[in-house]
Tab-separated table of C-alpha atoms in Angstrom:
chain	number	residue	atom	x	y	z
E	1	MET	CA	46.733	-28.332	6.897
E	2	PRO	CA	43.553	-30.249	7.744
E	3	ASP	CA	43.241	-31.820	11.107
E	4	GLU	CA	42.573	-35.309	9.795
E	5	VAL	CA	44.813	-38.049	11.127
E	6	LEU	CA	47.465	-38.966	8.624
E	7	SER	CA	48.541	-42.394	9.695
E	8	GLY	CA	50.686	-43.148	6.663
E	9	LYS	CA	54.305	-42.118	6.265
E	10	LEU	CA	55.731	-39.641	3.845
E	11	ILE	CA	59.264	-40.554	2.751
E	12	VAL	CA	61.192	-38.281	0.396
E	13	ILE	CA	64.242	-39.100	-1.631
E	14	GLU	CA	66.012	-35.979	-2.911
E	15	GLY	CA	69.073	-35.802	-5.124
E	16	SER	CA	70.196	-34.624	-8.544
E	17	ASP	CA	69.854	-36.592	-11.746
E	18	GLY	CA	72.630	-39.117	-11.637
E	19	SER	CA	72.564	-39.453	-7.866
E	20	GLY	CA	70.889	-42.866	-8.257
E	21	ARG	CA	67.634	-41.401	-6.918
E	22	THR	CA	65.208	-43.092	-9.278
E	23	THR	CA	66.947	-46.455	-8.927
E	24	GLU	CA	66.856	-46.194	-5.172
E	25	VAL	CA	63.171	-45.199	-5.147
E	26	GLU	CA	62.347	-48.320	-7.112
E	27	ARG	CA	64.372	-50.605	-4.871
E	28	LEU	CA	62.967	-49.065	-1.755
E	29	LYS	CA	59.440	-49.482	-3.013
E	30	GLU	CA	60.117	-53.132	-3.774
E	31	THR	CA	61.586	-53.731	-0.347
E	32	LEU	CA	58.820	-51.992	1.529
E	33	GLU	CA	56.123	-53.805	-0.417
E	34	ILE	CA	57.718	-57.125	0.401
E	35	GLU	CA	57.631	-56.027	4.062
E	36	GLY	CA	53.872	-55.538	3.625
E	37	HIS	CA	53.509	-51.774	3.360
E	38	ALA	CA	51.266	-50.137	0.781
E	39	ILE	CA	53.302	-47.687	-1.345
E	40	VAL	CA	52.045	-44.776	-3.374
E	41	ASP	CA	54.673	-43.135	-5.443
E	42	THR	CA	54.816	-39.501	-6.390
E	43	GLY	CA	57.287	-37.087	-7.876
E	44	LEU	CA	57.467	-33.821	-9.667
E	45	ARG	CA	55.303	-33.005	-12.710
E	46	ARG	CA	52.802	-35.763	-12.100
E	47	SER	CA	49.634	-33.788	-11.323
E	48	THR	CA	46.553	-34.293	-13.407
E	49	LEU	CA	46.040	-30.545	-13.323
E	50	VAL	CA	49.202	-29.029	-14.840
E	51	SER	CA	51.862	-31.654	-15.624
E	52	GLU	CA	51.264	-31.460	-19.375
E	53	ARG	CA	51.535	-27.712	-19.206
E	54	ILE	CA	54.950	-27.977	-17.572
E	55	ASP	CA	56.117	-30.427	-20.260
E	56	LEU	CA	55.008	-28.034	-22.949
E	57	ALA	CA	56.769	-25.102	-21.347
E	58	LYS	CA	59.973	-27.067	-20.903
E	59	GLN	CA	60.046	-27.990	-24.556
E	60	GLY	CA	59.582	-24.461	-25.723
E	61	HIS	CA	61.748	-22.818	-22.978
E	62	THR	CA	58.957	-20.247	-22.937
E	63	LEU	CA	58.318	-19.447	-19.299
E	64	ALA	CA	60.365	-17.177	-17.109
E	65	SER	CA	61.671	-18.316	-13.778
E	66	THR	CA	58.961	-16.980	-11.408
E	67	THR	CA	56.273	-18.336	-13.637
E	68	MET	CA	57.924	-21.731	-13.807
E	69	ALA	CA	58.348	-21.810	-10.030
E	70	LEU	CA	54.666	-21.079	-9.504
E	71	LEU	CA	53.602	-23.636	-12.096
E	72	TYR	CA	55.586	-26.293	-10.241
E	73	ALA	CA	54.073	-25.213	-6.974
E	74	THR	CA	50.618	-25.647	-8.540
E	75	ASP	CA	51.622	-29.125	-9.659
E	76	TYR	CA	52.770	-29.941	-6.116
E	77	ALA	CA	49.637	-28.532	-4.468
E	78	ASP	CA	47.409	-30.572	-6.770
E	79	GLN	CA	49.254	-33.745	-5.929
E	80	LEU	CA	49.303	-32.877	-2.230
E	81	GLU	CA	45.554	-32.394	-1.985
E	82	ASN	CA	44.404	-35.038	-4.405
E	83	LYS	CA	46.949	-37.731	-3.865
E	84	ILE	CA	49.404	-37.332	-0.998
E	85	ILE	CA	46.981	-36.421	1.799
E	86	PRO	CA	44.301	-38.974	0.808
E	87	SER	CA	46.944	-41.703	0.580
E	88	LEU	CA	48.418	-40.843	3.959
E	89	ALA	CA	44.921	-40.708	5.485
E	90	ALA	CA	44.362	-44.227	4.117
E	91	GLY	CA	47.484	-45.426	5.898
E	92	SER	CA	49.686	-45.834	2.802
E	93	THR	CA	53.331	-44.847	2.659
E	94	VAL	CA	53.884	-42.041	0.138
E	95	LEU	CA	57.291	-42.341	-1.492
E	96	ALA	CA	58.346	-39.119	-3.228
E	97	ASP	CA	60.985	-39.172	-5.981
E	98	ARG	CA	61.992	-35.539	-5.353
E	99	TYR	CA	59.863	-33.080	-3.381
E	100	ILE	CA	59.466	-29.366	-2.697
E	101	TYR	CA	63.105	-29.011	-1.707
E	102	THR	CA	64.331	-29.525	-5.317
E	103	LEU	CA	61.733	-26.895	-6.372
E	104	MET	CA	62.900	-24.489	-3.714
E	105	ALA	CA	66.566	-25.015	-4.587
E	106	ARG	CA	65.851	-24.430	-8.275
E	107	ALA	CA	63.960	-21.228	-7.548
E	108	VAL	CA	66.646	-19.853	-5.219
E	109	VAL	CA	69.462	-20.689	-7.606
E	110	ARG	CA	67.489	-18.692	-10.200
E	111	GLY	CA	67.353	-15.620	-7.984
E	112	ALA	CA	64.289	-16.012	-5.757
E	113	SER	CA	64.745	-15.241	-2.076
E	114	ARG	CA	64.786	-18.154	0.335
E	115	GLN	CA	62.027	-16.466	2.304
E	116	TRP	CA	59.773	-16.294	-0.791
E	117	ALA	CA	60.391	-19.930	-1.632
E	118	GLN	CA	59.782	-21.070	1.981
E	119	GLN	CA	56.533	-19.145	2.251
E	120	LEU	CA	55.413	-20.362	-1.132
E	121	TYR	CA	55.504	-23.883	0.244
E	122	GLY	CA	54.137	-22.871	3.581
E	123	PHE	CA	51.139	-25.123	2.967
E	124	ALA	CA	53.271	-28.234	2.300
E	125	LEU	CA	53.416	-31.318	4.361
E	126	ARG	CA	56.637	-32.062	6.235
E	127	PRO	CA	57.971	-35.536	5.449
E	128	ASP	CA	58.585	-38.123	8.149
E	129	LEU	CA	61.967	-38.635	6.566
E	130	THR	CA	63.882	-36.811	3.856
E	131	ILE	CA	66.962	-38.520	2.471
E	132	PHE	CA	69.364	-36.530	0.396
E	133	LEU	CA	71.445	-38.602	-2.027
E	134	ASP	CA	74.530	-36.436	-2.139
E	135	ALA	CA	76.964	-36.873	-5.009
E	136	ARG	CA	79.702	-34.602	-6.278
E	137	PRO	CA	78.966	-32.722	-9.537
E	138	GLU	CA	81.902	-34.480	-11.251
E	139	ILE	CA	80.335	-37.874	-10.432
E	140	LEU	CA	76.928	-36.675	-11.702
E	141	LEU	CA	78.551	-35.510	-14.840
E	142	HIS	CA	80.117	-38.889	-15.644
E	143	ARG	CA	76.933	-40.723	-14.865
E	144	ALA	CA	74.880	-38.517	-17.048
E	145	ILE	CA	77.225	-38.804	-20.006
E	146	SER	CA	77.593	-42.601	-19.683
E	147	LYS	CA	73.785	-42.974	-19.371
E	148	TYR	CA	72.476	-40.498	-21.945
E	149	GLY	CA	75.525	-39.619	-23.981
E	150	SER	CA	74.765	-35.945	-23.453
E	151	LEU	CA	73.841	-33.345	-20.806
E	152	ASP	CA	70.225	-32.326	-20.399
E	153	TYR	CA	69.425	-28.656	-21.008
E	154	TRP	CA	67.599	-28.126	-17.702
E	155	GLU	CA	69.861	-30.305	-15.598
E	156	SER	CA	72.743	-28.172	-16.927
E	157	GLY	CA	70.964	-24.989	-15.890
E	158	MET	CA	71.386	-23.630	-19.452
E	159	ASP	CA	68.516	-21.184	-18.865
E	160	LEU	CA	70.749	-19.407	-16.308
E	161	SER	CA	73.274	-18.417	-18.995
E	162	ILE	CA	76.141	-19.321	-16.705
E	163	SER	CA	78.222	-20.412	-19.702
E	164	PRO	CA	77.460	-21.263	-23.292
E	165	ASP	CA	79.494	-24.348	-22.730
E	166	ARG	CA	77.140	-27.067	-21.434
E	167	PHE	CA	79.893	-28.973	-19.678
E	168	GLU	CA	80.940	-25.981	-17.614
E	169	SER	CA	77.364	-24.884	-17.063
E	170	PHE	CA	76.390	-28.353	-15.739
E	171	LEU	CA	79.206	-28.375	-13.181
E	172	GLU	CA	78.526	-24.853	-11.974
E	173	TYR	CA	74.772	-25.304	-11.843
E	174	GLN	CA	75.015	-28.565	-9.902
E	175	ALA	CA	77.489	-27.013	-7.533
E	176	ARG	CA	75.078	-24.183	-6.834
E	177	LEU	CA	72.183	-26.607	-6.240
E	178	ARG	CA	74.373	-28.643	-3.949
E	179	ARG	CA	75.166	-25.568	-1.858
E	180	GLU	CA	71.501	-24.790	-1.569
E	181	PHE	CA	70.790	-28.394	-0.483
E	182	ALA	CA	73.585	-28.148	2.081
E	183	TRP	CA	71.831	-25.165	3.609
E	184	MET	CA	68.403	-26.894	3.537
E	185	MET	CA	69.877	-30.048	5.042
E	186	GLN	CA	70.359	-28.040	8.274
E	187	ALA	CA	67.121	-26.066	8.031
E	188	TYR	CA	64.911	-29.056	7.385
E	189	ALA	CA	66.863	-31.866	9.044
E	190	PHE	CA	67.493	-33.942	5.951
E	191	VAL	CA	69.590	-37.004	6.311
E	192	PRO	CA	72.397	-37.111	3.775
E	193	VAL	CA	73.486	-40.398	2.245
E	194	ASP	CA	76.778	-40.568	0.361
E	195	ALA	CA	75.713	-41.272	-3.197
E	196	ASN	CA	79.192	-41.275	-4.732
E	197	ARG	CA	79.174	-45.030	-4.003
E	198	HIS	CA	77.697	-48.148	-5.605
E	199	PRO	CA	73.849	-48.358	-5.558
E	200	ASP	CA	73.944	-51.437	-3.291
E	201	GLN	CA	75.792	-49.517	-0.591
E	202	VAL	CA	73.396	-46.619	-0.960
E	203	HIS	CA	70.403	-48.930	-0.614
E	204	GLN	CA	71.753	-50.470	2.605
E	205	ASP	CA	72.167	-47.000	4.142
E	206	VAL	CA	68.723	-45.950	3.035
E	207	LEU	CA	67.104	-49.070	4.582
E	208	LYS	CA	68.834	-48.376	7.869
E	209	LEU	CA	67.096	-45.000	7.933
E	210	VAL	CA	63.736	-46.073	6.603
E	211	LEU	CA	62.981	-49.299	8.458
E	212	PRO	CA	62.993	-47.791	11.953
E	213	LEU	CA	60.093	-45.585	10.882
E	214	TYR	CA	57.936	-48.662	11.011
E	215	ALA	CA	59.115	-49.761	14.469
E	216	PRO	CA	55.981	-49.806	16.706
E	217	ALA	CA	57.512	-47.542	19.376
E	218	LYS	CA	58.088	-44.528	17.157
E	219	ARG	CA	54.735	-43.370	15.781
E	220	ARG	CA	54.928	-39.659	15.475
E	221	ARG	CA	54.518	-37.245	12.638
E	222	GLY	CA	54.837	-33.504	12.188
E	223	ALA	CA	52.847	-31.371	9.773
E	224	GLY	CA	54.033	-28.498	7.682
E	225	PRO	CA	57.596	-27.361	6.994
E	226	PRO	CA	59.429	-24.761	9.022
E	227	PRO	CA	59.708	-21.902	9.534
E	228	SER	CA	55.998	-21.879	10.310
E	229	ALA	CA	53.171	-24.199	9.560
E	230	GLN	CA	50.740	-21.373	9.956
E	231	THR	CA	51.344	-19.541	6.739
E	232	GLY	CA	49.498	-21.812	4.315
E	233	PRO	CA	46.080	-21.057	2.899
E	234	SER	CA	43.343	-22.729	4.719
E	235	THR	CA	41.616	-25.508	2.884
E	236	ALA	CA	38.566	-25.335	5.144
E	237	SER	CA	36.264	-23.564	2.731
E	238	ALA	CA	36.232	-26.109	-0.073
O	1	MET	CA	63.714	-13.794	-10.796
O	2	ALA	CA	63.432	-10.161	-9.936
O	3	ASP	CA	63.506	-9.358	-6.247
O	4	PRO	CA	61.335	-6.241	-6.140
O	5	SER	CA	61.575	-5.926	-2.373
O	6	ALA	CA	65.176	-4.921	-2.886
O	7	ALA	CA	64.499	-1.732	-4.848
O	8	PRO	CA	61.212	0.178	-4.733
O	9	ARG	CA	61.510	1.032	-8.430
O	10	GLY	CA	64.336	-0.575	-10.325
O	11	TYR	CA	63.093	0.624	-13.691
O	12	PRO	CA	62.453	3.983	-15.409
O	13	GLY	CA	58.794	3.288	-16.385
O	14	ARG	CA	55.633	4.069	-14.428
O	15	LEU	CA	52.956	1.607	-13.414
O	16	ILE	CA	49.284	2.660	-13.360
O	17	VAL	CA	46.791	0.137	-12.098
O	18	PHE	CA	43.015	-0.132	-12.303
O	19	GLU	CA	41.209	-2.267	-9.785
O	20	GLY	CA	37.660	-2.926	-8.774
O	21	LEU	CA	34.735	-5.222	-9.206
O	22	ASP	CA	33.482	-6.468	-12.558
O	23	GLY	CA	31.057	-3.852	-13.901
O	24	SER	CA	32.669	-0.979	-11.968
O	25	GLY	CA	33.639	0.754	-15.280
O	26	LYS	CA	37.388	0.425	-14.693
O	27	SER	CA	38.183	-1.159	-18.030
O	28	THR	CA	36.459	1.607	-19.941
O	29	GLN	CA	38.350	4.260	-17.998
O	30	ALA	CA	41.690	2.430	-18.335
O	31	ARG	CA	41.318	2.292	-22.092
O	32	LEU	CA	40.352	5.983	-22.294
O	33	LEU	CA	43.257	6.983	-20.176
O	34	GLY	CA	45.652	4.935	-22.328
O	35	LYS	CA	44.313	6.643	-25.474
O	36	TRP	CA	44.878	10.076	-23.942
O	37	LEU	CA	48.411	9.258	-22.812
O	38	ALA	CA	49.326	7.926	-26.250
O	39	ALA	CA	47.795	11.035	-27.869
O	40	LYS	CA	50.007	13.163	-25.651
O	41	GLY	CA	53.040	11.399	-27.120
O	42	TYR	CA	53.874	9.083	-24.245
O	43	ARG	CA	54.966	5.513	-24.820
O	44	VAL	CA	52.030	3.535	-23.355
O	45	PHE	CA	51.654	-0.135	-22.906
O	46	PHE	CA	48.173	-1.341	-22.037
O	47	THR	CA	47.605	-4.771	-20.540
O	48	GLU	CA	44.577	-6.511	-19.024
O	49	TRP	CA	44.465	-9.544	-16.782
O	50	ASN	CA	42.129	-11.839	-18.513
O	51	SER	CA	42.673	-15.445	-17.819
O	52	SER	CA	45.179	-16.821	-20.291
O	53	ASP	CA	44.754	-20.121	-22.111
O	54	LEU	CA	46.906	-21.706	-19.435
O	55	VAL	CA	44.466	-20.866	-16.658
O	56	SER	CA	41.204	-21.215	-18.486
O	57	ALA	CA	42.035	-24.557	-20.002
O	58	THR	CA	43.440	-25.887	-16.758
O	59	ILE	CA	40.495	-24.634	-14.697
O	60	ARG	CA	38.034	-26.205	-17.112
O	61	ARG	CA	39.851	-29.477	-16.712
O	62	GLY	CA	40.164	-29.191	-12.951
O	63	LYS	CA	36.479	-28.340	-12.612
O	64	LYS	CA	35.379	-31.293	-14.687
O	65	GLN	CA	37.405	-33.640	-12.509
O	66	GLY	CA	36.629	-31.879	-9.269
O	67	LEU	CA	40.341	-31.211	-8.601
O	68	LEU	CA	40.503	-27.525	-7.741
O	69	THR	CA	40.937	-26.289	-4.210
O	70	PRO	CA	41.500	-22.745	-2.971
O	71	THR	CA	45.265	-23.418	-2.907
O	72	THR	CA	45.549	-24.755	-6.468
O	73	PHE	CA	43.121	-22.124	-7.700
O	74	SER	CA	45.263	-19.402	-6.170
O	75	LEU	CA	48.540	-20.885	-7.426
O	76	LEU	CA	47.241	-21.239	-10.948
O	77	HIS	CA	46.270	-17.569	-11.051
O	78	ALA	CA	49.604	-16.582	-9.539
O	79	THR	CA	51.342	-18.556	-12.270
O	80	ASP	CA	49.239	-16.817	-14.862
O	81	PHE	CA	49.997	-13.393	-13.412
O	82	ALA	CA	53.724	-14.150	-13.176
O	83	ASP	CA	53.799	-15.098	-16.847
O	84	ARG	CA	51.992	-11.898	-17.744
O	85	PHE	CA	54.271	-9.854	-15.471
O	86	GLU	CA	57.533	-11.325	-16.656
O	87	ARG	CA	56.532	-11.100	-20.317
O	88	GLN	CA	54.267	-8.072	-20.622
O	89	ILE	CA	54.669	-5.776	-17.662
O	90	LEU	CA	58.303	-5.810	-16.589
O	91	PRO	CA	59.962	-5.374	-20.038
O	92	PRO	CA	58.024	-2.188	-20.942
O	93	LEU	CA	58.621	-0.811	-17.439
O	94	ARG	CA	62.329	-1.396	-17.929
O	95	ALA	CA	62.170	0.205	-21.333
O	96	GLY	CA	60.636	3.320	-19.745
O	97	TYR	CA	56.983	2.984	-20.677
O	98	LEU	CA	53.867	4.007	-18.974
O	99	VAL	CA	52.240	0.685	-18.223
O	100	VAL	CA	48.494	0.733	-17.727
O	101	CYS	CA	47.144	-2.407	-16.081
O	102	ASP	CA	43.509	-3.380	-16.036
O	103	ARG	CA	43.697	-5.499	-12.889
O	104	TYR	CA	46.888	-6.306	-11.015
O	105	SER	CA	47.886	-8.455	-8.023
O	106	PHE	CA	45.187	-6.839	-5.881
O	107	THR	CA	42.595	-8.727	-7.900
O	108	ALA	CA	44.241	-11.934	-6.724
O	109	PHE	CA	44.481	-10.788	-3.133
O	110	ALA	CA	40.754	-10.016	-3.060
O	111	ARG	CA	39.772	-13.199	-4.768
O	112	ASP	CA	42.018	-15.562	-2.831
O	113	GLU	CA	41.242	-14.028	0.488
O	114	ALA	CA	37.521	-14.142	-0.227
O	115	ARG	CA	38.123	-17.898	-0.762
O	116	GLY	CA	39.815	-18.199	2.605
O	117	CYS	CA	43.495	-18.352	1.702
O	118	SER	CA	45.830	-16.813	4.265
O	119	PRO	CA	46.516	-13.117	3.413
O	120	GLU	CA	50.192	-13.442	4.409
O	121	TRP	CA	50.657	-16.448	2.153
O	122	VAL	CA	49.008	-14.816	-0.811
O	123	ARG	CA	50.986	-11.568	-0.417
O	124	ASN	CA	54.226	-13.516	-0.375
O	125	LEU	CA	53.248	-15.294	-3.592
O	126	TYR	CA	53.043	-11.908	-5.316
O	127	GLN	CA	56.105	-10.418	-3.756
O	128	PHE	CA	57.676	-10.163	-7.225
O	129	ALA	CA	55.033	-7.583	-8.296
O	130	PRO	CA	56.270	-4.059	-7.602
O	131	ARG	CA	54.067	-1.430	-5.992
O	132	PRO	CA	52.286	0.666	-8.645
O	133	ASP	CA	52.777	4.441	-8.952
O	134	ARG	CA	49.010	4.798	-8.868
O	135	THR	CA	46.288	2.284	-8.087
O	136	TYR	CA	42.795	3.487	-8.918
O	137	TYR	CA	40.165	1.594	-7.056
O	138	PHE	CA	36.806	1.844	-8.672
O	139	ARG	CA	34.434	1.667	-5.744
O	140	VAL	CA	30.838	0.856	-6.368
O	141	PRO	CA	27.963	-0.897	-4.540
O	142	VAL	CA	27.472	-4.520	-5.532
O	143	ALA	CA	23.824	-3.825	-6.409
O	144	VAL	CA	25.036	-1.432	-9.149
O	145	THR	CA	27.463	-3.911	-10.717
O	146	PHE	CA	24.792	-6.584	-10.557
O	147	ARG	CA	22.312	-4.360	-12.401
O	148	ARG	CA	24.987	-3.558	-15.053
O	149	LYS	CA	25.842	-7.180	-15.416
O	150	ARG	CA	22.215	-8.208	-15.859
O	151	ALA	CA	21.554	-5.336	-18.263
O	152	SER	CA	24.452	-6.398	-20.413
O	153	ARG	CA	22.974	-9.906	-20.554
O	154	MET	CA	26.416	-11.308	-20.043
O	155	LYS	CA	26.471	-14.717	-18.507
O	156	ILE	CA	27.751	-14.858	-14.944
O	157	SER	CA	30.398	-17.539	-14.774
O	158	TYR	CA	30.642	-20.168	-12.102
O	159	TYR	CA	33.823	-18.800	-10.491
O	160	GLU	CA	32.843	-15.193	-10.941
O	161	ALA	CA	29.833	-16.012	-8.777
O	162	GLY	CA	32.022	-17.876	-6.342
O	163	MET	CA	29.792	-20.933	-6.739
O	164	ASP	CA	32.657	-23.125	-5.580
O	165	LEU	CA	32.277	-21.577	-2.104
O	166	GLY	CA	28.774	-22.926	-1.646
O	167	LEU	CA	27.396	-19.506	-0.482
O	168	ALA	CA	24.051	-20.007	-2.225
O	169	ASP	CA	22.453	-22.511	-4.566
O	170	ASN	CA	21.301	-19.862	-6.972
O	171	ILE	CA	23.941	-18.213	-9.179
O	172	ASP	CA	22.550	-14.674	-8.804
O	173	ASP	CA	22.482	-14.883	-5.005
O	174	SER	CA	25.915	-16.412	-4.910
O	175	TYR	CA	27.246	-13.675	-7.224
O	176	LYS	CA	25.931	-10.949	-4.950
O	177	LEU	CA	27.351	-12.571	-1.805
O	178	PHE	CA	30.691	-13.318	-3.377
O	179	GLN	CA	31.089	-9.871	-4.968
O	180	ALA	CA	30.240	-8.327	-1.583
O	181	ARG	CA	33.128	-10.310	-0.066
O	182	LEU	CA	35.467	-9.081	-2.809
O	183	LYS	CA	34.362	-5.541	-2.169
O	184	ARG	CA	35.092	-5.947	1.541
O	185	GLU	CA	38.574	-7.193	0.678
O	186	TYR	CA	39.189	-4.227	-1.665
O	187	ASP	CA	37.950	-1.756	0.945
O	188	ARG	CA	40.230	-3.346	3.501
O	189	MET	CA	43.278	-3.074	1.178
O	190	ALA	CA	42.622	0.482	0.130
O	191	ASP	CA	44.482	2.239	2.981
O	192	ALA	CA	47.410	-0.052	3.427
O	193	ASN	CA	48.181	-0.053	-0.304
O	194	GLY	CA	47.610	3.614	-0.968
O	195	PHE	CA	44.697	3.167	-3.398
O	196	THR	CA	43.200	6.250	-4.950
O	197	ILE	CA	39.513	5.707	-4.496
O	198	ILE	CA	37.264	6.578	-7.415
O	199	ASP	CA	33.509	6.826	-6.790
O	200	ALA	CA	32.502	4.762	-9.827
O	201	ARG	CA	28.915	6.017	-9.832
O	202	GLY	CA	29.943	9.258	-11.568
O	203	SER	CA	29.671	9.893	-15.300
O	204	VAL	CA	32.346	8.460	-17.638
O	205	GLU	CA	33.486	11.975	-18.596
O	206	ASP	CA	33.804	13.227	-15.026
O	207	ILE	CA	35.745	10.209	-13.874
O	208	GLN	CA	38.112	10.394	-16.882
O	209	GLN	CA	38.725	14.112	-16.122
O	210	GLN	CA	39.428	13.256	-12.500
O	211	LEU	CA	41.993	10.588	-13.498
O	212	ARG	CA	43.822	12.854	-15.949
O	213	GLU	CA	44.039	15.525	-13.249
O	214	ASP	CA	45.301	13.086	-10.655
O	215	LEU	CA	47.968	11.686	-12.975
O	216	ARG	CA	49.719	15.017	-13.565
O	217	PRO	CA	52.303	14.675	-10.777
O	218	VAL	CA	53.202	11.157	-12.001
O	219	LEU	CA	53.831	12.532	-15.520
O	220	GLU	CA	55.947	15.397	-14.287
O	221	GLY	CA	59.223	15.247	-16.142
O	222	PHE	CA	58.379	11.878	-17.721
O	223	PRO	CA	59.832	11.654	-21.252
O	224	THR	CA	57.630	11.307	-24.284
O	225	GLY	CA	58.322	8.750	-27.017
O	226	GLU	CA	60.312	11.088	-29.145
O	227	ARG	CA	62.880	11.601	-26.443
O	228	LEU	CA	63.153	7.850	-25.839
O	229	GLN	CA	63.996	7.042	-29.446
O	230	HIS	CA	66.335	9.835	-30.395
O	231	GLU	CA	69.064	11.453	-28.367
O	232	GLY	CA	69.365	15.176	-28.089
């Protein structure tokens, strides 16, 4: 990645639908703004370049898994270069509602090798803090049903043909994702937060992790995810 | 997602690839070869890598808003290739067809590396693409392709000329410099990837003869369409 000084902080909240992730991102943003920090939010499928394409593909279920993984990577790369890096360089905090880890987990659960997924995101920026809102699939299931009245096709992993029964498919798919996250938690030093609890409790735990980032003594940041930050394409020739 | 690194060839079909610069004559030869194979009774599937609507529309939009970088440019093309691969290339290979590809992942390697992306990163992107049974590299001096391009009066596009790299202000000069870079990348890949080098300055007929001759061992024992459809 470029050598420019990125003085802002990149904070990532990961977690499945129903883990309370979006609620927590909103609360965290509110709290940090009150503390006087400039927040830029980001998430999946929000690039100017390809987000509409992804929406179209999801509706029609038309793209196979490798294609979809690459389309999402394009979406991330566009946001990274046109939004995340400029915002960090300007000293803002970038708050990501999901990040590359969700994309890697989805690809691996669909049969990609971990090595392929890791290298694919070799150009990515390593967050200052990644919090994983960890909730059991059964809890996610009840929250999804009480909120939407039904289970989403993609969140149930229906494209994997695990089971024609959406209920069973949801539980199995979420369990597989959770196993992948458990592995990544070690590899990328995520901090798990127990998301089976009430949102207020979750928020308190998140604040305990986030606020120390702004303590004057600890001003460090790393660039690029493991296993190597050297594998990305150079952006020098633009 | 297929993991091609696991099995060198997890399908009964054969993959024949044509690579080279624009104007090297590879498309003409690929089509002629496809015709010949079909006439011999083989099941042939012909596919060319022209930018799909996904890529061309997105690139148009990205260019207008100044959004594209070498990384997003590369990822967009990889997405496009994956879509073509998963939809058009892999199914006929699994059904036992001869698949003739006008451009394959090597086109992307050459282009992305000429734009400064890391070779290791780009190769990993395309790990899902299996190694072809034959890769014909149509080698030709850039001056020749430039003359052909000018003679055909086809417009040289912005990206074809690598104008985004800022090599030259003038589109003709930029085209020559960029195509020379692509040629260097192809030349560099030739050995490591087992390309069969075709001197593209020869006559159409001679080159076609050469290809048909070279393909014989690949076709050895390969079933024709009749045998695929009816048992016994």
